[in-house]
Each structure stands twice: as structure tokens, then as C-alpha cells.
CSV table of C-alpha atoms in Angstrom, one decimal:
chain,number,residue,atom,x,y,z
A,1,MET,CA,-71.9,-140.5,-35.1
A,2,SER,CA,-73.6,-139.3,-32.1
A,3,PHE,CA,-75.2,-142.0,-29.7
A,4,VAL,CA,-78.5,-140.8,-28.4
A,5,ILE,CA,-80.0,-142.5,-25.5
A,6,GLY,CA,-83.4,-141.1,-23.9
A,7,GLY,CA,-83.9,-138.7,-26.6
A,8,ARG,CA,-80.7,-136.9,-25.6
A,9,PRO,CA,-76.7,-136.9,-26.8
A,10,LEU,CA,-74.6,-138.8,-24.7
A,11,ALA,CA,-71.7,-137.6,-24.6
A,12,GLU,CA,-73.5,-134.1,-24.5
A,13,ARG,CA,-75.2,-135.4,-21.4
A,14,LEU,CA,-71.8,-136.8,-19.8
A,15,VAL,CA,-70.0,-133.1,-20.8
A,16,ALA,CA,-72.5,-131.1,-19.0
A,17,GLU,CA,-72.3,-133.6,-15.8
A,18,MET,CA,-68.7,-134.3,-16.0
A,19,PRO,CA,-68.5,-132.5,-12.4
A,20,PHE,CA,-71.1,-135.5,-10.5
A,21,PHE,CA,-69.7,-138.2,-13.1
A,22,VAL,CA,-66.0,-138.0,-12.0
A,23,ARG,CA,-67.0,-137.3,-7.9
A,24,GLN,CA,-69.7,-140.7,-9.0
A,25,VAL,CA,-66.0,-142.7,-10.9
A,26,LEU,CA,-64.1,-141.5,-7.8
A,27,ALA,CA,-66.4,-142.9,-4.9
A,28,GLU,CA,-67.2,-146.1,-6.2
A,29,VAL,CA,-64.0,-146.8,-7.3
A,30,THR,CA,-62.6,-145.8,-4.4
A,31,GLU,CA,-65.6,-147.6,-1.9
A,32,ARG,CA,-65.0,-151.7,-4.7
A,33,VAL,CA,-61.0,-151.6,-4.2
A,34,PRO,CA,-60.0,-151.0,-0.9
A,35,GLU,CA,-56.4,-150.7,-2.3
A,36,TYR,CA,-58.0,-146.3,-3.2
A,37,GLN,CA,-58.7,-146.4,0.3
A,38,GLN,CA,-55.4,-146.4,1.0
A,39,LEU,CA,-53.8,-143.2,-1.0
A,40,PRO,CA,-53.7,-140.3,0.9
A,41,GLY,CA,-56.0,-137.4,0.5
A,42,GLU,CA,-54.6,-135.4,-2.0
A,43,GLU,CA,-53.3,-138.1,-3.8
A,44,LEU,CA,-57.6,-139.3,-4.8
A,45,ALA,CA,-58.3,-135.1,-5.3
A,46,GLY,CA,-54.9,-134.8,-7.3
A,47,ASP,CA,-54.2,-137.0,-9.5
A,48,ILE,CA,-56.9,-139.8,-9.1
A,49,THR,CA,-59.5,-137.7,-9.5
A,50,ARG,CA,-57.3,-135.3,-13.3
A,51,VAL,CA,-57.1,-138.9,-14.6
A,52,ILE,CA,-61.1,-139.5,-14.0
A,53,GLU,CA,-61.7,-136.6,-16.1
A,54,GLN,CA,-59.4,-137.3,-18.5
A,55,THR,CA,-60.5,-140.8,-19.3
A,56,LEU,CA,-64.3,-139.8,-19.0
A,57,ARG,CA,-63.4,-136.9,-21.7
A,58,ALA,CA,-62.0,-138.6,-23.5
A,59,PHE,CA,-64.5,-141.5,-24.0
A,60,ALA,CA,-67.4,-138.5,-24.7
A,61,GLU,CA,-65.0,-137.9,-27.4
A,62,VAL,CA,-65.8,-141.3,-28.5
A,63,LEU,CA,-69.1,-141.2,-28.4
A,64,ARG,CA,-69.2,-137.9,-30.1
A,65,THR,CA,-68.0,-139.4,-32.9
A,66,GLY,CA,-67.5,-143.5,-32.8
A,67,ALA,CA,-63.6,-143.0,-33.1
A,68,LEU,CA,-61.0,-144.5,-30.6
A,69,PRO,CA,-58.8,-142.2,-29.9
A,70,THR,CA,-55.5,-141.7,-30.3
A,71,ALA,CA,-51.9,-142.6,-29.1
A,72,ASP,CA,-51.4,-138.9,-27.7
A,73,GLU,CA,-55.0,-138.5,-26.8
A,74,LEU,CA,-54.3,-142.0,-25.1
A,75,ARG,CA,-50.3,-140.4,-22.7
A,76,PRO,CA,-52.2,-139.1,-20.2
A,77,LEU,CA,-53.1,-142.4,-19.0
A,78,ARG,CA,-49.9,-144.3,-19.5
A,79,GLU,CA,-47.9,-141.6,-18.0
A,80,SER,CA,-50.6,-141.9,-14.9
A,81,ALA,CA,-49.8,-146.0,-15.0
A,82,ALA,CA,-46.5,-144.9,-14.1
A,83,ARG,CA,-46.9,-143.1,-11.7
A,84,ARG,CA,-48.7,-145.6,-9.8
A,85,ALA,CA,-46.5,-148.0,-10.7
A,86,GLU,CA,-44.0,-146.0,-9.0
A,87,GLU,CA,-45.8,-144.9,-5.7
A,88,GLY,CA,-46.2,-149.3,-6.1
A,89,VAL,CA,-50.4,-149.4,-6.7
A,90,PRO,CA,-50.2,-153.6,-8.3
A,91,ILE,CA,-51.7,-152.9,-11.6
A,92,ASP,CA,-54.9,-154.8,-11.4
A,93,VAL,CA,-56.5,-152.1,-9.0
A,94,VAL,CA,-55.2,-149.9,-11.8
A,95,LEU,CA,-57.3,-151.7,-15.1
A,96,THR,CA,-59.9,-152.4,-12.2
A,97,ALA,CA,-60.3,-148.6,-11.9
A,98,TYR,CA,-60.3,-148.0,-15.6
A,99,HIS,CA,-63.2,-150.7,-15.4
A,100,VAL,CA,-65.6,-149.2,-12.9
A,101,GLY,CA,-65.6,-146.0,-14.7
A,102,ILE,CA,-67.1,-146.9,-17.7
A,103,GLN,CA,-69.6,-148.7,-15.8
A,104,VAL,CA,-70.5,-145.9,-13.6
A,105,VAL,CA,-70.8,-144.1,-17.8
A,106,TRP,CA,-73.1,-146.9,-18.4
A,107,GLU,CA,-75.0,-147.6,-15.0
A,108,ALA,CA,-76.2,-144.0,-15.1
A,109,LEU,CA,-77.2,-143.7,-18.4
A,110,VAL,CA,-78.5,-146.8,-20.6
A,111,PRO,CA,-81.4,-147.3,-18.6
A,112,ASP,CA,-83.0,-143.8,-19.4
A,113,ALA,CA,-82.6,-145.4,-23.6
A,114,ARG,CA,-86.6,-146.5,-25.3
A,115,PRO,CA,-87.2,-149.0,-26.7
A,116,GLU,CA,-86.5,-147.4,-30.1
A,117,GLU,CA,-83.0,-147.0,-28.5
A,118,VAL,CA,-82.7,-150.3,-27.7
A,119,GLY,CA,-79.8,-150.8,-31.1
A,120,GLN,CA,-77.8,-147.9,-29.6
A,121,VAL,CA,-77.4,-149.2,-26.7
A,122,LEU,CA,-75.7,-152.3,-27.8
A,123,GLU,CA,-73.4,-150.3,-30.6
A,124,LEU,CA,-72.8,-148.1,-26.8
A,125,ASN,CA,-71.7,-151.4,-25.6
A,126,ALA,CA,-69.5,-153.1,-28.6
A,127,LEU,CA,-67.9,-149.6,-29.0
A,128,ALA,CA,-67.4,-149.0,-24.8
A,129,MET,CA,-65.8,-153.6,-24.6
A,130,ARG,CA,-63.3,-151.7,-27.4
A,131,TYR,CA,-62.3,-148.3,-26.4
A,132,LEU,CA,-61.4,-151.1,-22.3
A,133,GLN,CA,-59.7,-153.4,-25.6
A,134,LEU,CA,-57.3,-149.8,-26.4
A,135,VAL,CA,-57.3,-148.0,-22.8
A,136,THR,CA,-55.8,-151.5,-21.3
A,137,PRO,CA,-52.5,-152.0,-22.9
A,138,VAL,CA,-51.8,-149.2,-22.8
A,139,VAL,CA,-52.2,-147.9,-19.6
A,140,SER,CA,-49.7,-152.0,-18.6
A,141,ALA,CA,-47.2,-150.3,-20.3
A,142,GLY,CA,-47.4,-147.6,-18.7
A,143,TYR,CA,-47.1,-149.7,-15.5
A,144,LEU,CA,-44.5,-151.9,-16.6
A,145,ASP,CA,-42.4,-150.0,-18.9
A,146,GLU,CA,-41.9,-147.9,-15.5
A,147,ARG,CA,-41.6,-151.4,-13.6
A,148,GLN,CA,-38.7,-152.7,-15.8
A,149,THR,CA,-36.6,-149.4,-14.5
A,150,MET,CA,-37.2,-149.5,-10.8
A,151,PHE,CA,-36.3,-153.2,-11.6
A,152,ASP,CA,-33.7,-152.8,-13.8
A,153,ASP,CA,-32.4,-149.5,-11.2
A,154,ASP,CA,-32.4,-152.3,-7.4
A,155,ARG,CA,-30.6,-154.6,-9.8
A,156,SER,CA,-27.9,-152.3,-10.7
A,157,ALA,CA,-27.6,-150.7,-7.2
A,158,ARG,CA,-27.3,-154.1,-5.6
A,159,HIS,CA,-24.8,-155.7,-8.3
A,160,THR,CA,-23.0,-152.4,-7.1
A,161,LEU,CA,-23.1,-153.1,-4.0
A,162,LEU,CA,-22.3,-156.5,-5.0
A,163,THR,CA,-18.9,-155.6,-6.8
A,164,SER,CA,-17.5,-152.6,-4.2
A,165,LEU,CA,-18.2,-155.5,-1.9
A,166,LEU,CA,-16.3,-158.8,-3.3
A,167,ASP,CA,-13.3,-156.1,-4.3
A,168,GLY,CA,-12.9,-154.7,-1.2
A,169,THR,CA,-13.7,-151.4,-2.1
A,170,ARG,CA,-16.5,-151.3,0.6
A,171,GLN,CA,-16.6,-152.8,4.3
A,172,ALA,CA,-20.2,-154.2,5.2
A,173,GLY,CA,-21.8,-157.1,6.1
A,174,PRO,CA,-21.2,-159.3,7.8
A,175,TYR,CA,-22.2,-161.3,5.1
A,176,VAL,CA,-21.9,-165.5,4.7
A,177,VAL,CA,-20.5,-165.9,0.9
A,178,LEU,CA,-21.9,-168.4,-1.1
A,179,ALA,CA,-20.5,-170.1,-3.5
A,180,LEU,CA,-23.1,-172.7,-5.7
A,181,HIS,CA,-23.0,-175.1,-8.2
A,182,VAL,CA,-26.1,-175.5,-10.3
A,183,PRO,CA,-27.3,-179.2,-12.0
A,184,PRO,CA,-29.1,-179.1,-14.7
A,185,HIS,CA,-33.0,-179.5,-14.0
A,186,PRO,CA,-34.7,-181.9,-15.7
A,187,ASP,CA,-36.3,-179.7,-17.5
A,188,GLU,CA,-33.6,-179.0,-18.8
A,189,LEU,CA,-32.6,-182.5,-19.6
A,190,THR,CA,-36.1,-183.1,-21.7
A,191,PRO,CA,-36.2,-183.7,-25.1
A,192,GLY,CA,-38.4,-181.2,-26.5
A,193,VAL,CA,-38.4,-178.6,-23.8
A,194,ASP,CA,-36.8,-175.3,-24.4
A,195,ALA,CA,-33.6,-175.4,-22.1
A,196,SER,CA,-33.2,-172.3,-21.8
A,197,VAL,CA,-36.9,-171.2,-20.4
A,198,ALA,CA,-36.4,-174.5,-18.0
A,199,GLY,CA,-33.2,-173.4,-16.4
A,200,ARG,CA,-34.7,-169.9,-15.6
A,201,ARG,CA,-37.5,-170.9,-14.0
A,202,LYS,CA,-35.2,-173.1,-12.0
A,203,LEU,CA,-32.7,-169.5,-11.6
A,204,ARG,CA,-36.7,-167.4,-10.9
A,205,ARG,CA,-37.8,-170.4,-8.0
A,206,LEU,CA,-33.7,-170.3,-6.3
A,207,ARG,CA,-33.5,-167.1,-5.9
A,208,THR,CA,-37.6,-166.6,-4.7
A,209,GLU,CA,-37.1,-168.7,-1.9
A,210,LEU,CA,-33.5,-167.3,-1.2
A,211,GLU,CA,-34.8,-163.5,-1.0
A,212,ARG,CA,-37.8,-164.9,1.2
A,213,HIS,CA,-35.2,-166.3,3.9
A,214,SER,CA,-34.0,-162.6,4.1
A,215,ARG,CA,-35.7,-158.8,5.0
A,216,GLU,CA,-32.2,-157.7,3.7
A,217,PRO,CA,-32.0,-158.1,0.1
A,218,VAL,CA,-29.8,-160.7,-1.0
A,219,LEU,CA,-27.4,-160.6,-2.9
A,220,SER,CA,-26.6,-162.6,-6.5
A,221,SER,CA,-24.5,-163.6,-8.9
A,222,LEU,CA,-25.8,-166.2,-10.5
A,223,THR,CA,-27.1,-168.3,-14.0
A,224,PRO,CA,-29.3,-171.5,-13.8
A,225,ASP,CA,-25.4,-172.7,-13.6
A,226,GLY,CA,-24.9,-171.1,-10.4
A,227,GLY,CA,-23.0,-168.0,-9.5
A,228,LEU,CA,-21.9,-166.6,-5.4
A,229,VAL,CA,-25.0,-165.8,-3.5
A,230,LEU,CA,-23.8,-163.3,0.3
A,231,VAL,CA,-26.4,-163.6,2.1
A,232,PRO,CA,-26.5,-160.8,5.5
A,233,GLY,CA,-26.1,-162.0,9.2
A,234,ASP,CA,-24.2,-164.4,9.9
A,235,ASP,CA,-26.9,-167.0,11.1
A,236,LEU,CA,-24.7,-170.3,9.4
A,237,GLN,CA,-28.3,-172.4,10.8
A,238,ARG,CA,-30.5,-169.3,9.3
A,239,VAL,CA,-28.6,-170.4,6.1
A,240,GLU,CA,-28.3,-174.0,5.9
A,241,ARG,CA,-32.1,-173.3,5.7
A,242,MET,CA,-32.0,-171.1,2.9
A,243,VAL,CA,-29.7,-172.7,0.8
A,244,THR,CA,-33.0,-176.0,1.9
A,245,ASP,CA,-34.9,-174.5,0.8
A,246,ALA,CA,-33.7,-172.8,-2.8
A,247,ALA,CA,-32.5,-176.2,-3.4
A,248,ARG,CA,-36.2,-177.0,-2.9
A,249,ALA,CA,-37.9,-175.1,-4.7
A,250,ALA,CA,-35.6,-176.0,-7.5
A,251,GLY,CA,-35.5,-178.7,-7.9
A,252,VAL,CA,-32.2,-179.7,-7.5
A,253,THR,CA,-28.4,-180.4,-5.8
A,254,LEU,CA,-27.3,-177.7,-5.1
A,255,THR,CA,-23.1,-177.5,-4.1
A,256,VAL,CA,-22.1,-175.1,-1.9
A,257,GLY,CA,-20.0,-173.5,-0.5
A,258,ALA,CA,-19.6,-171.3,2.6
């Protein structure tokens, strides 16, 4: 199946005018998504431009055949998303760029449709939606896998530092060492509520609040019941505020030894 708009096959036109469409998509993405304006020029001219062209060529093939791309054909998009994750580009920004790209192609090609081609326009719209539905989870998976790897590496590094500080094989600091007892949140005791989920949510709120008070990493070994926390510095008043705010965020009364 080949879509014909304005009396000309869309795939043929998209490939023939590829340099124009690549420039147009890049211009629209950098204009509509401010975060892309902050990327280095060499990245925009290199990796980002290359990914835009790969995406448009994949879409041109979809237009030519009516078949969605395979996992192998989508691998470059997954790899590109992983690089954006490594660079710290937010995932919503990454996904928006793909939608903007398809929109640019749509706005450039569809207005040329003739009255007898309206049916093909509707079919094209449905196909473009299916294409985005396929691309979005692939890009998201590539991004999130890389973020998880980065998170695991960071967590491993923090755990190694925490262990070496506690067993005395590494000297650093000063740190305030906190021993915490964290009682159950009321949600953990409510019949019908998954206590493990409620406990993990309580723990996440507590950790987030502790991190919020410190520019340097707060080292911790915590479970929903409590554990150890090493707070950088020796400002005990700041530590007291941290504990108070952490207890409020967790929604429980903490028992703390410092």
C-alpha cells in the first residue's frame, strides 16, 4: 500500500525532500521544546539530526508499505533515547520531539490532498497514530533502562561508600550518623491495603525529604522499619530540622539516635 496525496506518493516525496524535512523538524523541535535549545551545537548537528533522519526514513517506509517497523528497525531510536537519558534530558522532552516530527510531516504533506484523496488522509492519520503508539514505548524503554542502570550504579557507589565509612576502611566526613526506627504508617495497618506498597511509599517520602536538605549525597541503609543514615556535615540544628521534616513527610513519629 502506498499513500498518494496531491497526486504523488507520500513516501516518494518524503524521501526526495528528506534534507528539507530534517531541517524543518529540527527547527520546530528546538523552537517548541526549550530544553533542546540548550543542547550543544555539535549534538544537534550530529546525533539529533541523524536520529531525525532515521525516524523520517522509517516513517517513509511505513507510508510506502503500510507496515509498521520491526524491533530491529526501531533499535536506533531506543539507543538514541538511552543517550538522552545519560545526558539528563527529561523523558517528556524526548517523547515530544517524536510527536513534533510526525506533526511537521503531516502539516507539510496533507494540505495538498485532493477531494478524492480524503479517504487516504483518514487512513494516513490512523497509521501515523499506530506508528507513534509503537515508537513511544520503544523510546521510553530505552530511556528508562539507561536511567535504571545509572540509578543502580549511583546506589552501588553510595552503598560502597557507606559500608567503607562504617567499617573504618575509609576516612571522610564529618557525618552525623542517625539510627532510625520507623513505625508503620496508618495505611500499612489498614485492612485491604497492600502494606508493602504503603511501606515503600512511606520510605520514599522519608528519603526524598532527607535528600532535599542536603546538597551532598545523604548515605542511607533503610527499610520501611528503619536503619542508618549518614548526613554530611556536623550542623546538628540542620539535622533536627531534617528529622522533623522527614517525619512529617513519612507521616509517622520517628525514633532517632544521633
